[in-house]
Amino acid sequence: MIHNILTWPDPGLRRHAAPVSAFDAHLRALVDDLFETMYATQGIGIAAPQIGVSLRVVVIDCGEPDGPIALVNPEIVAVSEEIISFGEGCLSLPDVFAEVDRYAAIEVRYQDLNGAPQQRVAEDLLAVCVQHELDHLNGMVFIDRLGRLERLMVMSNYQGDGEAVLDAAT
Ligand code: ZN
């Protein structure tokens, strides 16, 4: 099922999401819905809080050779010294783009849909995508990582409720 995506500054995007403890049909349905919603909106990653579900689940499809991935209870366990920045956007902030400093490579530990522990190294775009989506699980969006002036500048294009946006952006 394709869900509506919460758009900033919806308070649902500010919550710290809860860990998943049940690896059941509900979780599989949530992951299916996340993929469906992501593909319908041409995203390359989406986190459960973006569809109003405050659980630590993200799905990503950055065109990796081994296919799309679903990460349950993901945690970054190692990061590179090297920093990169891509022009990032977010399904929850339509038409807003900015370069954000991220680790060029990370190691992420997570569980699969059966609850089995998994670990993988991610580099470049996939690394950026994982960091962006994990921020959503902690109530952060990418503009929170910008300096105040840059944030105001990029948000001047945002098609939201003008007053709420300016208040929340400062
Ligand atoms: Zn996002």
CSV table of N, CA and C and ligand atoms in Angstrom, one decimal:
chain,number,residue,atom,x,y,z
A,1,MET,N,0.8,-1.2,0.0
A,1,MET,CA,0.0,0.0,0.0
A,1,MET,C,0.9,1.2,0.0
A,2,ILE,N,0.5,2.2,-0.9
A,2,ILE,CA,1.3,3.4,-0.9
A,2,ILE,C,0.7,4.4,0.2
A,3,HIS,N,1.6,4.9,1.0
A,3,HIS,CA,1.2,5.8,2.1
A,3,HIS,C,1.5,7.3,1.7
A,4,ASN,N,0.8,8.1,2.4
A,4,ASN,CA,1.2,9.6,2.4
A,4,ASN,C,2.4,9.7,3.1
A,5,ILE,N,3.3,10.6,2.6
A,5,ILE,CA,4.6,10.9,3.3
A,5,ILE,C,4.4,12.2,4.1
A,6,LEU,N,4.8,12.1,5.4
A,6,LEU,CA,4.8,13.2,6.3
A,6,LEU,C,5.8,14.3,5.8
A,7,THR,N,5.4,15.5,5.7
A,7,THR,CA,6.3,16.5,5.3
A,7,THR,C,6.7,17.5,6.4
A,8,TRP,N,7.9,17.9,6.4
A,8,TRP,CA,8.4,18.8,7.4
A,8,TRP,C,7.6,20.1,7.5
A,9,PRO,N,7.3,20.6,8.6
A,9,PRO,CA,7.7,20.3,10.0
A,9,PRO,C,6.8,19.4,10.8
A,10,ASP,N,6.2,18.4,10.2
A,10,ASP,CA,5.3,17.5,10.9
A,10,ASP,C,6.0,16.9,12.2
A,11,PRO,N,5.4,17.0,13.3
A,11,PRO,CA,6.1,16.5,14.5
A,11,PRO,C,6.4,15.0,14.5
A,12,GLY,N,5.7,14.2,13.6
A,12,GLY,CA,6.1,12.8,13.5
A,12,GLY,C,7.5,12.6,13.0
A,13,LEU,N,8.1,13.6,12.3
A,13,LEU,CA,9.4,13.5,11.9
A,13,LEU,C,10.5,13.8,12.9
A,14,ARG,N,10.0,14.2,14.1
A,14,ARG,CA,10.9,14.6,15.2
A,14,ARG,C,11.0,13.6,16.3
A,15,ARG,N,10.2,12.5,16.2
A,15,ARG,CA,10.3,11.5,17.2
A,15,ARG,C,11.4,10.6,17.1
A,16,HIS,N,11.9,10.1,18.2
A,16,HIS,CA,12.9,9.0,18.3
A,16,HIS,C,12.2,7.7,18.1
A,17,ALA,N,12.5,7.0,17.0
A,17,ALA,CA,11.7,5.8,16.7
A,17,ALA,C,12.0,4.6,17.6
A,18,ALA,N,11.1,3.8,17.9
A,18,ALA,CA,11.3,2.6,18.8
A,18,ALA,C,11.9,1.4,18.1
A,19,PRO,N,12.7,0.6,18.8
A,19,PRO,CA,13.2,-0.6,18.1
A,19,PRO,C,12.1,-1.6,17.8
A,20,VAL,N,12.4,-2.4,16.8
A,20,VAL,CA,11.5,-3.4,16.4
A,20,VAL,C,11.8,-4.7,17.2
A,21,SER,N,10.7,-5.3,17.8
A,21,SER,CA,11.0,-6.5,18.6
A,21,SER,C,10.2,-7.7,18.0
A,22,ALA,N,9.2,-7.4,17.2
A,22,ALA,CA,8.5,-8.5,16.6
A,22,ALA,C,8.8,-8.7,15.1
A,23,PHE,N,9.4,-9.8,14.7
A,23,PHE,CA,9.7,-10.0,13.3
A,23,PHE,C,8.6,-10.9,12.7
A,24,ASP,N,7.5,-10.3,12.4
A,24,ASP,CA,6.3,-11.0,12.0
A,24,ASP,C,5.7,-10.4,10.7
A,25,ALA,N,4.5,-10.8,10.5
A,25,ALA,CA,3.8,-10.4,9.2
A,25,ALA,C,3.6,-8.9,9.2
A,26,HIS,N,3.5,-8.3,10.4
A,26,HIS,CA,3.3,-6.8,10.4
A,26,HIS,C,4.5,-6.1,9.9
A,27,LEU,N,5.7,-6.6,10.3
A,27,LEU,CA,6.9,-6.0,9.9
A,27,LEU,C,7.1,-6.2,8.4
A,28,ARG,N,6.8,-7.4,7.9
A,28,ARG,CA,6.9,-7.6,6.4
A,28,ARG,C,6.0,-6.7,5.6
A,29,ALA,N,4.8,-6.5,6.1
A,29,ALA,CA,3.9,-5.6,5.5
A,29,ALA,C,4.4,-4.2,5.5
A,30,LEU,N,5.0,-3.8,6.6
A,30,LEU,CA,5.5,-2.4,6.7
A,30,LEU,C,6.6,-2.2,5.7
A,31,VAL,N,7.5,-3.2,5.6
A,31,VAL,CA,8.6,-3.1,4.6
A,31,VAL,C,8.1,-3.1,3.2
A,32,ASP,N,7.1,-3.9,2.9
A,32,ASP,CA,6.5,-3.9,1.5
A,32,ASP,C,5.9,-2.5,1.3
A,33,ASP,N,5.2,-1.9,2.2
A,33,ASP,CA,4.6,-0.6,2.1
A,33,ASP,C,5.7,0.5,1.9
A,34,LEU,N,6.8,0.3,2.6
A,34,LEU,CA,7.9,1.3,2.5
A,34,LEU,C,8.5,1.3,1.1
A,35,PHE,N,8.7,0.0,0.6
A,35,PHE,CA,9.3,-0.1,-0.8
A,35,PHE,C,8.3,0.5,-1.8
A,36,GLU,N,7.0,0.2,-1.6
A,36,GLU,CA,6.0,0.6,-2.6
A,36,GLU,C,5.9,2.1,-2.6
A,37,THR,N,5.9,2.7,-1.4
A,37,THR,CA,5.8,4.2,-1.3
A,37,THR,C,7.0,4.9,-1.9
A,38,MET,N,8.2,4.3,-1.6
A,38,MET,CA,9.5,4.8,-2.1
A,38,MET,C,9.5,4.8,-3.6
A,39,TYR,N,9.2,3.7,-4.2
A,39,TYR,CA,9.2,3.6,-5.6
A,39,TYR,C,8.2,4.5,-6.3
A,40,ALA,N,7.0,4.6,-5.7
A,40,ALA,CA,6.0,5.5,-6.2
A,40,ALA,C,6.4,6.9,-6.3
A,41,THR,N,7.3,7.3,-5.4
A,41,THR,CA,7.7,8.7,-5.3
A,41,THR,C,9.1,8.9,-5.8
A,42,GLN,N,9.7,7.9,-6.5
A,42,GLN,CA,11.0,7.9,-7.1
A,42,GLN,C,12.1,8.3,-6.0
A,43,GLY,N,11.9,7.8,-4.8
A,43,GLY,CA,12.9,8.0,-3.8
A,43,GLY,C,14.0,6.8,-3.9
A,44,ILE,N,15.1,7.0,-3.2
A,44,ILE,CA,16.1,6.0,-3.2
A,44,ILE,C,16.2,5.4,-1.8
A,45,GLY,N,15.5,6.0,-0.8
A,45,GLY,CA,15.5,5.5,0.5
A,45,GLY,C,14.3,6.1,1.3
A,46,ILE,N,13.8,5.4,2.2
A,46,ILE,CA,12.7,6.0,3.1
A,46,ILE,C,12.7,5.3,4.4
A,47,ALA,N,12.3,6.0,5.4
A,47,ALA,CA,12.3,5.5,6.8
A,47,ALA,C,10.9,5.4,7.3
A,48,ALA,N,10.6,4.4,8.1
A,48,ALA,CA,9.2,4.2,8.6
A,48,ALA,C,8.6,5.5,9.2
A,49,PRO,N,9.3,6.3,10.0
A,49,PRO,CA,8.7,7.5,10.5
A,49,PRO,C,8.1,8.4,9.5
A,50,GLN,N,8.7,8.4,8.2
A,50,GLN,CA,8.2,9.2,7.2
A,50,GLN,C,6.8,8.9,6.7
A,51,ILE,N,6.3,7.6,7.0
A,51,ILE,CA,4.9,7.3,6.7
A,51,ILE,C,4.1,7.2,8.1
A,52,GLY,N,4.7,7.8,9.1
A,52,GLY,CA,4.0,7.9,10.4
A,52,GLY,C,4.1,6.7,11.3
A,53,VAL,N,5.0,5.8,11.0
A,53,VAL,CA,5.2,4.6,11.8
A,53,VAL,C,6.6,4.8,12.6
A,54,SER,N,6.5,5.0,13.9
A,54,SER,CA,7.7,5.3,14.7
A,54,SER,C,8.4,4.1,15.1
A,55,LEU,N,9.0,3.4,14.1
A,55,LEU,CA,9.8,2.2,14.3
A,55,LEU,C,11.1,2.3,13.5
A,56,ARG,N,12.1,1.6,14.1
A,56,ARG,CA,13.4,1.7,13.5
A,56,ARG,C,13.6,0.7,12.2
A,57,VAL,N,13.0,1.2,11.1
A,57,VAL,CA,13.0,0.4,9.9
A,57,VAL,C,13.3,1.4,8.7
A,58,VAL,N,14.2,1.0,7.9
A,58,VAL,CA,14.4,1.8,6.7
A,58,VAL,C,14.6,0.9,5.5
A,59,VAL,N,14.2,1.4,4.3
A,59,VAL,CA,14.5,0.6,3.1
A,59,VAL,C,15.3,1.6,2.1
A,60,ILE,N,16.2,0.9,1.4
A,60,ILE,CA,17.1,1.7,0.5
A,60,ILE,C,17.2,1.0,-0.8
A,61,ASP,N,17.2,1.7,-1.9
A,61,ASP,CA,17.5,1.2,-3.2
A,61,ASP,C,18.3,2.2,-4.0
A,62,CYS,N,19.7,2.1,-3.8
A,62,CYS,CA,20.6,3.1,-4.5
A,62,CYS,C,21.2,2.5,-5.7
A,63,GLY,N,20.5,1.4,-6.2
A,63,GLY,CA,21.1,0.8,-7.4
A,63,GLY,C,22.3,-0.1,-7.2
A,64,GLU,N,22.4,-0.6,-5.9
A,64,GLU,CA,23.5,-1.5,-5.6
A,64,GLU,C,23.4,-2.8,-6.4
A,65,PRO,N,24.5,-3.4,-6.8
A,65,PRO,CA,24.4,-4.7,-7.6
A,65,PRO,C,23.7,-5.8,-6.8
A,66,ASP,N,23.7,-5.8,-5.5
A,66,ASP,CA,23.1,-6.9,-4.8
A,66,ASP,C,21.6,-6.5,-4.4
A,67,GLY,N,21.1,-5.4,-5.0
A,67,GLY,CA,19.7,-5.2,-4.9
A,67,GLY,C,19.3,-4.3,-3.7
A,68,PRO,N,18.0,-4.0,-3.6
A,68,PRO,CA,17.5,-3.1,-2.5
A,68,PRO,C,17.7,-3.8,-1.1
A,69,ILE,N,17.7,-3.0,-0.1
A,69,ILE,CA,17.9,-3.6,1.2
A,69,ILE,C,16.9,-3.0,2.2
A,70,ALA,N,16.5,-3.8,3.2
A,70,ALA,CA,15.7,-3.4,4.3
A,70,ALA,C,16.5,-3.5,5.6
A,71,LEU,N,16.6,-2.5,6.3
A,71,LEU,CA,17.4,-2.5,7.6
A,71,LEU,C,16.5,-2.3,8.8
A,72,VAL,N,16.5,-3.3,9.6
A,72,VAL,CA,15.7,-3.2,10.9
A,72,VAL,C,16.7,-3.0,12.0
A,73,ASN,N,16.3,-2.0,12.9
A,73,ASN,CA,17.2,-1.7,14.0
A,73,ASN,C,18.6,-1.4,13.6
A,74,PRO,N,18.8,-0.6,12.6
A,74,PRO,CA,20.2,-0.3,12.1
A,74,PRO,C,21.0,0.6,13.1
A,75,GLU,N,22.3,0.3,13.1
A,75,GLU,CA,23.2,1.1,13.9
A,75,GLU,C,24.5,1.2,13.2
A,76,ILE,N,25.1,2.4,13.2
A,76,ILE,CA,26.4,2.6,12.5
A,76,ILE,C,27.4,2.2,13.6
A,77,VAL,N,28.3,1.2,13.2
A,77,VAL,CA,29.3,0.8,14.2
A,77,VAL,C,30.7,1.2,13.9
A,78,ALA,N,31.0,1.7,12.7
A,78,ALA,CA,32.3,2.3,12.3
A,78,ALA,C,32.1,3.3,11.2
A,79,VAL,N,33.0,4.3,11.2
A,79,VAL,CA,32.9,5.3,10.2
A,79,VAL,C,34.3,5.6,9.6
A,80,SER,N,34.4,6.1,8.4
A,80,SER,CA,35.7,6.5,7.8
A,80,SER,C,36.1,7.9,8.3
A,81,GLU,N,37.4,8.1,8.1
A,81,GLU,CA,37.8,9.5,8.4
A,81,GLU,C,37.4,10.4,7.2
A,82,GLU,N,37.4,9.9,6.0
A,82,GLU,CA,37.0,10.7,4.9
A,82,GLU,C,35.6,11.2,4.9
A,83,ILE,N,35.4,12.4,4.6
A,83,ILE,CA,34.0,13.0,4.5
A,83,ILE,C,33.7,13.3,3.1
A,84,ILE,N,32.5,13.1,2.7
A,84,ILE,CA,32.0,13.5,1.3
A,84,ILE,C,30.7,14.2,1.5
A,85,SER,N,30.3,14.9,0.4
A,85,SER,CA,29.0,15.5,0.4
A,85,SER,C,28.4,15.4,-1.0
A,86,PHE,N,27.1,15.0,-0.9
A,86,PHE,CA,26.3,14.8,-2.1
A,86,PHE,C,25.2,15.9,-2.0
A,87,GLY,N,24.6,16.3,-3.1
A,87,GLY,CA,23.4,17.1,-3.0
A,87,GLY,C,22.3,16.2,-2.6
A,88,GLU,N,21.8,16.4,-1.3
A,88,GLU,CA,20.7,15.6,-0.8
A,88,GLU,C,19.4,16.2,-0.9
A,89,GLY,N,18.4,15.4,-1.1
A,89,GLY,CA,17.0,15.8,-1.0
A,89,GLY,C,16.3,14.8,-0.1
A,90,CYS,N,15.0,15.1,0.1
A,90,CYS,CA,14.3,14.2,1.1
A,90,CYS,C,12.8,14.2,0.7
A,91,LEU,N,12.2,13.0,0.7
A,91,LEU,CA,10.8,12.9,0.3
A,91,LEU,C,9.9,13.8,1.3
A,92,SER,N,10.4,14.1,2.5
A,92,SER,CA,9.7,14.8,3.5
A,92,SER,C,9.9,16.3,3.3
A,93,LEU,N,10.8,16.7,2.4
A,93,LEU,CA,11.1,18.2,2.2
A,93,LEU,C,11.1,18.4,0.6
A,94,PRO,N,10.0,18.3,0.0
A,94,PRO,CA,10.0,18.3,-1.5
A,94,PRO,C,10.6,19.6,-2.0
A,95,ASP,N,11.4,19.5,-3.0
A,95,ASP,CA,12.1,20.6,-3.7
A,95,ASP,C,13.2,21.3,-2.9
A,96,VAL,N,13.6,20.7,-1.8
A,96,VAL,CA,14.7,21.3,-1.0
A,96,VAL,C,16.0,20.4,-1.3
A,97,PHE,N,17.1,21.0,-1.6
A,97,PHE,CA,18.3,20.3,-1.9
A,97,PHE,C,19.5,21.0,-1.2
A,98,ALA,N,20.4,20.2,-0.7
A,98,ALA,CA,21.6,20.9,-0.1
A,98,ALA,C,22.7,19.8,0.0
A,99,GLU,N,23.9,20.3,0.0
A,99,GLU,CA,25.1,19.4,0.2
A,99,GLU,C,25.3,19.3,1.7
A,100,VAL,N,25.4,18.0,2.1
A,100,VAL,CA,25.6,17.7,3.6
A,100,VAL,C,26.8,16.9,3.7
A,101,ASP,N,27.7,17.2,4.7
A,101,ASP,CA,28.9,16.4,5.0
A,101,ASP,C,28.5,15.1,5.6
A,102,ARG,N,29.0,14.0,5.1
A,102,ARG,CA,28.7,12.7,5.6
A,102,ARG,C,30.0,11.9,5.5
A,103,TYR,N,30.0,10.8,6.3
A,103,TYR,CA,31.2,9.9,6.2
A,103,TYR,C,31.1,9.2,4.9
A,104,ALA,N,32.3,9.1,4.2
A,104,ALA,CA,32.4,8.5,2.9
A,104,ALA,C,32.2,7.0,3.0
A,105,ALA,N,32.5,6.4,4.1
A,105,ALA,CA,32.2,4.9,4.3
A,105,ALA,C,31.8,4.7,5.7
A,106,ILE,N,30.9,3.7,5.9
A,106,ILE,CA,30.4,3.3,7.2
A,106,ILE,C,30.3,1.8,7.3
A,107,GLU,N,30.2,1.3,8.5
A,107,GLU,CA,29.8,-0.1,8.7
A,107,GLU,C,28.5,0.0,9.5
A,108,VAL,N,27.5,-0.7,8.9
A,108,VAL,CA,26.2,-0.7,9.6
A,108,VAL,C,25.8,-2.1,10.0
A,109,ARG,N,25.3,-2.2,11.3
A,109,ARG,CA,24.9,-3.4,11.8
A,109,ARG,C,23.3,-3.3,11.9
A,110,TYR,N,22.6,-4.4,11.5
A,110,TYR,CA,21.2,-4.3,11.5
A,110,TYR,C,20.6,-5.7,11.6
A,111,GLN,N,19.3,-5.8,11.6
A,111,GLN,CA,18.7,-7.1,11.5
A,111,GLN,C,17.9,-7.2,10.2
A,112,ASP,N,17.8,-8.4,9.7
A,112,ASP,CA,16.9,-8.6,8.5
A,112,ASP,C,15.5,-8.9,9.0
A,113,LEU,N,14.7,-9.2,8.0
A,113,LEU,CA,13.2,-9.4,8.3
A,113,LEU,C,12.9,-10.6,9.2
A,114,ASN,N,13.9,-11.5,9.3
A,114,ASN,CA,13.8,-12.6,10.2
A,114,ASN,C,14.4,-12.4,11.6
A,115,GLY,N,15.0,-11.2,11.7
A,115,GLY,CA,15.6,-10.9,13.0
A,115,GLY,C,17.1,-11.3,13.1
A,116,ALA,N,17.6,-11.9,12.0
A,116,ALA,CA,19.0,-12.3,12.0
A,116,ALA,C,19.9,-11.1,11.9
A,117,PRO,N,21.0,-11.1,12.7
A,117,PRO,CA,21.9,-10.0,12.6
A,117,PRO,C,22.7,-10.0,11.3
A,118,GLN,N,22.9,-8.8,10.8
A,118,GLN,CA,23.6,-8.6,9.5
A,118,GLN,C,24.5,-7.4,9.7
A,119,GLN,N,25.6,-7.4,8.9
A,119,GLN,CA,26.5,-6.3,9.0
A,119,GLN,C,27.0,-6.0,7.6
A,120,ARG,N,27.1,-4.8,7.2
A,120,ARG,CA,27.7,-4.5,5.8
A,120,ARG,C,28.4,-3.2,5.8
A,121,VAL,N,29.4,-3.1,4.9
A,121,VAL,CA,30.1,-1.9,4.7
A,121,VAL,C,29.4,-1.1,3.5
A,122,ALA,N,29.2,0.2,3.7
A,122,ALA,CA,28.6,0.9,2.7
A,122,ALA,C,29.5,2.1,2.3
A,123,GLU,N,29.6,2.4,1.0
A,123,GLU,CA,30.5,3.5,0.6
A,123,GLU,C,29.7,4.4,-0.3
A,124,ASP,N,30.2,5.6,-0.4
A,124,ASP,CA,29.7,6.6,-1.4
A,124,ASP,C,28.2,6.8,-1.2
A,125,LEU,N,27.5,6.7,-2.3
A,125,LEU,CA,26.0,7.1,-2.3
A,125,LEU,C,25.3,6.2,-1.3
A,126,LEU,N,25.6,4.9,-1.2
A,126,LEU,CA,24.9,4.0,-0.2
A,126,LEU,C,25.2,4.5,1.2
A,127,ALA,N,26.5,4.9,1.4
A,127,ALA,CA,26.8,5.3,2.8
A,127,ALA,C,26.0,6.6,3.2
A,128,VAL,N,25.9,7.5,2.2
A,128,VAL,CA,25.2,8.7,2.4
A,128,VAL,C,23.7,8.4,2.7
A,129,CYS,N,23.2,7.5,1.9
A,129,CYS,CA,21.8,7.2,2.0
A,129,CYS,C,21.5,6.5,3.4
A,130,VAL,N,22.3,5.6,3.8
A,130,VAL,CA,22.1,5.0,5.1
A,130,VAL,C,22.2,6.1,6.2
A,131,GLN,N,23.1,7.0,6.2
A,131,GLN,CA,23.2,8.0,7.2
A,131,GLN,C,22.0,8.9,7.2
A,132,HIS,N,21.6,9.3,6.0
A,132,HIS,CA,20.4,10.1,5.9
A,132,HIS,C,19.1,9.4,6.5
A,133,GLU,N,19.0,8.1,6.1
A,133,GLU,CA,17.8,7.4,6.7
A,133,GLU,C,17.9,7.2,8.2
A,134,LEU,N,19.1,6.9,8.7
A,134,LEU,CA,19.2,6.7,10.1
A,134,LEU,C,18.9,7.9,10.9
A,135,ASP,N,19.2,9.1,10.3
A,135,ASP,CA,18.9,10.4,11.0
A,135,ASP,C,17.3,10.4,11.2
A,136,HIS,N,16.6,9.9,10.2
A,136,HIS,CA,15.1,10.0,10.4
A,136,HIS,C,14.7,9.2,11.6
A,137,LEU,N,15.4,8.1,11.9
A,137,LEU,CA,15.0,7.3,13.1
A,137,LEU,C,15.3,8.0,14.4
A,138,ASN,N,16.1,9.0,14.3
A,138,ASN,CA,16.5,9.8,15.5
A,138,ASN,C,15.8,11.1,15.5
A,139,GLY,N,14.8,11.3,14.7
A,139,GLY,CA,14.1,12.5,14.7
A,139,GLY,C,14.7,13.7,14.0
A,140,MET,N,15.7,13.4,13.1
A,140,MET,CA,16.5,14.4,12.4
A,140,MET,C,16.2,14.4,10.9
A,141,VAL,N,16.2,15.6,10.3
A,141,VAL,CA,16.2,15.6,8.8
A,141,VAL,C,17.4,16.3,8.3
A,142,PHE,N,17.7,16.2,7.0
A,142,PHE,CA,19.1,16.6,6.6
A,142,PHE,C,19.4,18.1,6.8
A,143,ILE,N,18.3,18.9,6.8
A,143,ILE,CA,18.6,20.4,6.9
A,143,ILE,C,19.1,20.7,8.4
A,144,ASP,N,18.8,19.8,9.3
A,144,ASP,CA,19.3,20.0,10.7
A,144,ASP,C,20.8,19.9,10.7
A,145,ARG,N,21.4,19.4,9.7
A,145,ARG,CA,22.9,19.3,9.6
A,145,ARG,C,23.5,20.5,8.9
A,146,LEU,N,22.7,21.4,8.5
A,146,LEU,CA,23.3,22.6,7.9
A,146,LEU,C,23.5,23.7,8.9
A,147,GLY,N,24.3,24.7,8.6
A,147,GLY,CA,24.4,25.9,9.4
A,147,GLY,C,23.2,26.7,9.3
A,148,ARG,N,22.9,27.6,10.2
A,148,ARG,CA,21.7,28.3,10.3
A,148,ARG,C,21.4,29.1,9.0
A,149,LEU,N,22.4,29.8,8.5
A,149,LEU,CA,22.2,30.6,7.4
A,149,LEU,C,21.9,29.8,6.1
A,150,GLU,N,22.7,28.7,6.0
A,150,GLU,CA,22.4,27.9,4.8
A,150,GLU,C,21.0,27.2,4.9
A,151,ARG,N,20.6,26.9,6.1
A,151,ARG,CA,19.3,26.3,6.3
A,151,ARG,C,18.2,27.3,5.9
A,152,LEU,N,18.4,28.5,6.3
A,152,LEU,CA,17.4,29.5,5.9
A,152,LEU,C,17.3,29.7,4.4
A,153,MET,N,18.5,29.7,3.8
A,153,MET,CA,18.6,29.9,2.4
A,153,MET,C,17.9,28.8,1.6
A,154,VAL,N,18.2,27.5,2.0
A,154,VAL,CA,17.6,26.4,1.2
A,154,VAL,C,16.1,26.3,1.5
A,155,MET,N,15.7,26.7,2.7
A,155,MET,CA,14.3,26.6,3.0
A,155,MET,C,13.5,27.7,2.4
A,156,SER,N,14.1,28.7,1.8
A,156,SER,CA,13.4,29.8,1.2
A,156,SER,C,12.6,29.3,0.0
A,157,ASN,N,13.0,28.1,-0.6
A,157,ASN,CA,12.2,27.5,-1.7
A,157,ASN,C,11.1,26.6,-1.2
A,158,TYR,N,11.1,26.4,0.1
A,158,TYR,CA,10.2,25.3,0.5
A,158,TYR,C,8.7,25.7,0.4
A,159,GLN,N,7.9,24.8,-0.1
A,159,GLN,CA,6.5,25.1,-0.3
A,159,GLN,C,5.7,24.5,0.9
A,160,GLY,N,5.9,25.2,2.0
A,160,GLY,CA,5.2,24.7,3.2
A,160,GLY,C,4.4,25.9,3.7
A,161,ASP,N,3.9,25.7,4.9
A,161,ASP,CA,3.3,26.8,5.6
A,161,ASP,C,4.3,27.8,6.0
A,162,GLY,N,4.4,29.0,5.3
A,162,GLY,CA,5.5,29.9,5.5
A,162,GLY,C,5.9,30.2,6.9
A,163,GLU,N,4.9,30.6,7.7
A,163,GLU,CA,5.3,31.0,9.1
A,163,GLU,C,5.9,29.9,9.9
A,164,ALA,N,5.2,28.8,9.8
A,164,ALA,CA,5.7,27.6,10.6
A,164,ALA,C,7.1,27.2,10.2
A,165,VAL,N,7.3,27.3,8.9
A,165,VAL,CA,8.6,26.9,8.3
A,165,VAL,C,9.7,27.8,8.9
A,166,LEU,N,9.4,29.2,8.8
A,166,LEU,CA,10.5,30.1,9.3
A,166,LEU,C,10.7,29.9,10.8
A,167,ASP,N,9.7,29.7,11.6
A,167,ASP,CA,9.9,29.5,13.0
A,167,ASP,C,10.7,28.3,13.3
A,168,ALA,N,10.3,27.2,12.6
A,168,ALA,CA,11.0,26.0,12.9
A,168,ALA,C,12.4,25.9,12.3
A,169,ALA,N,12.7,26.8,11.3
A,169,ALA,CA,14.0,26.7,10.7
A,169,ALA,C,15.1,27.5,11.5
A,170,THR,N,14.6,28.2,12.5
A,170,THR,CA,15.6,29.0,13.2
A,170,THR,C,16.1,28.4,14.5
B,1,ZN,ZN,14.7,11.9,4.1
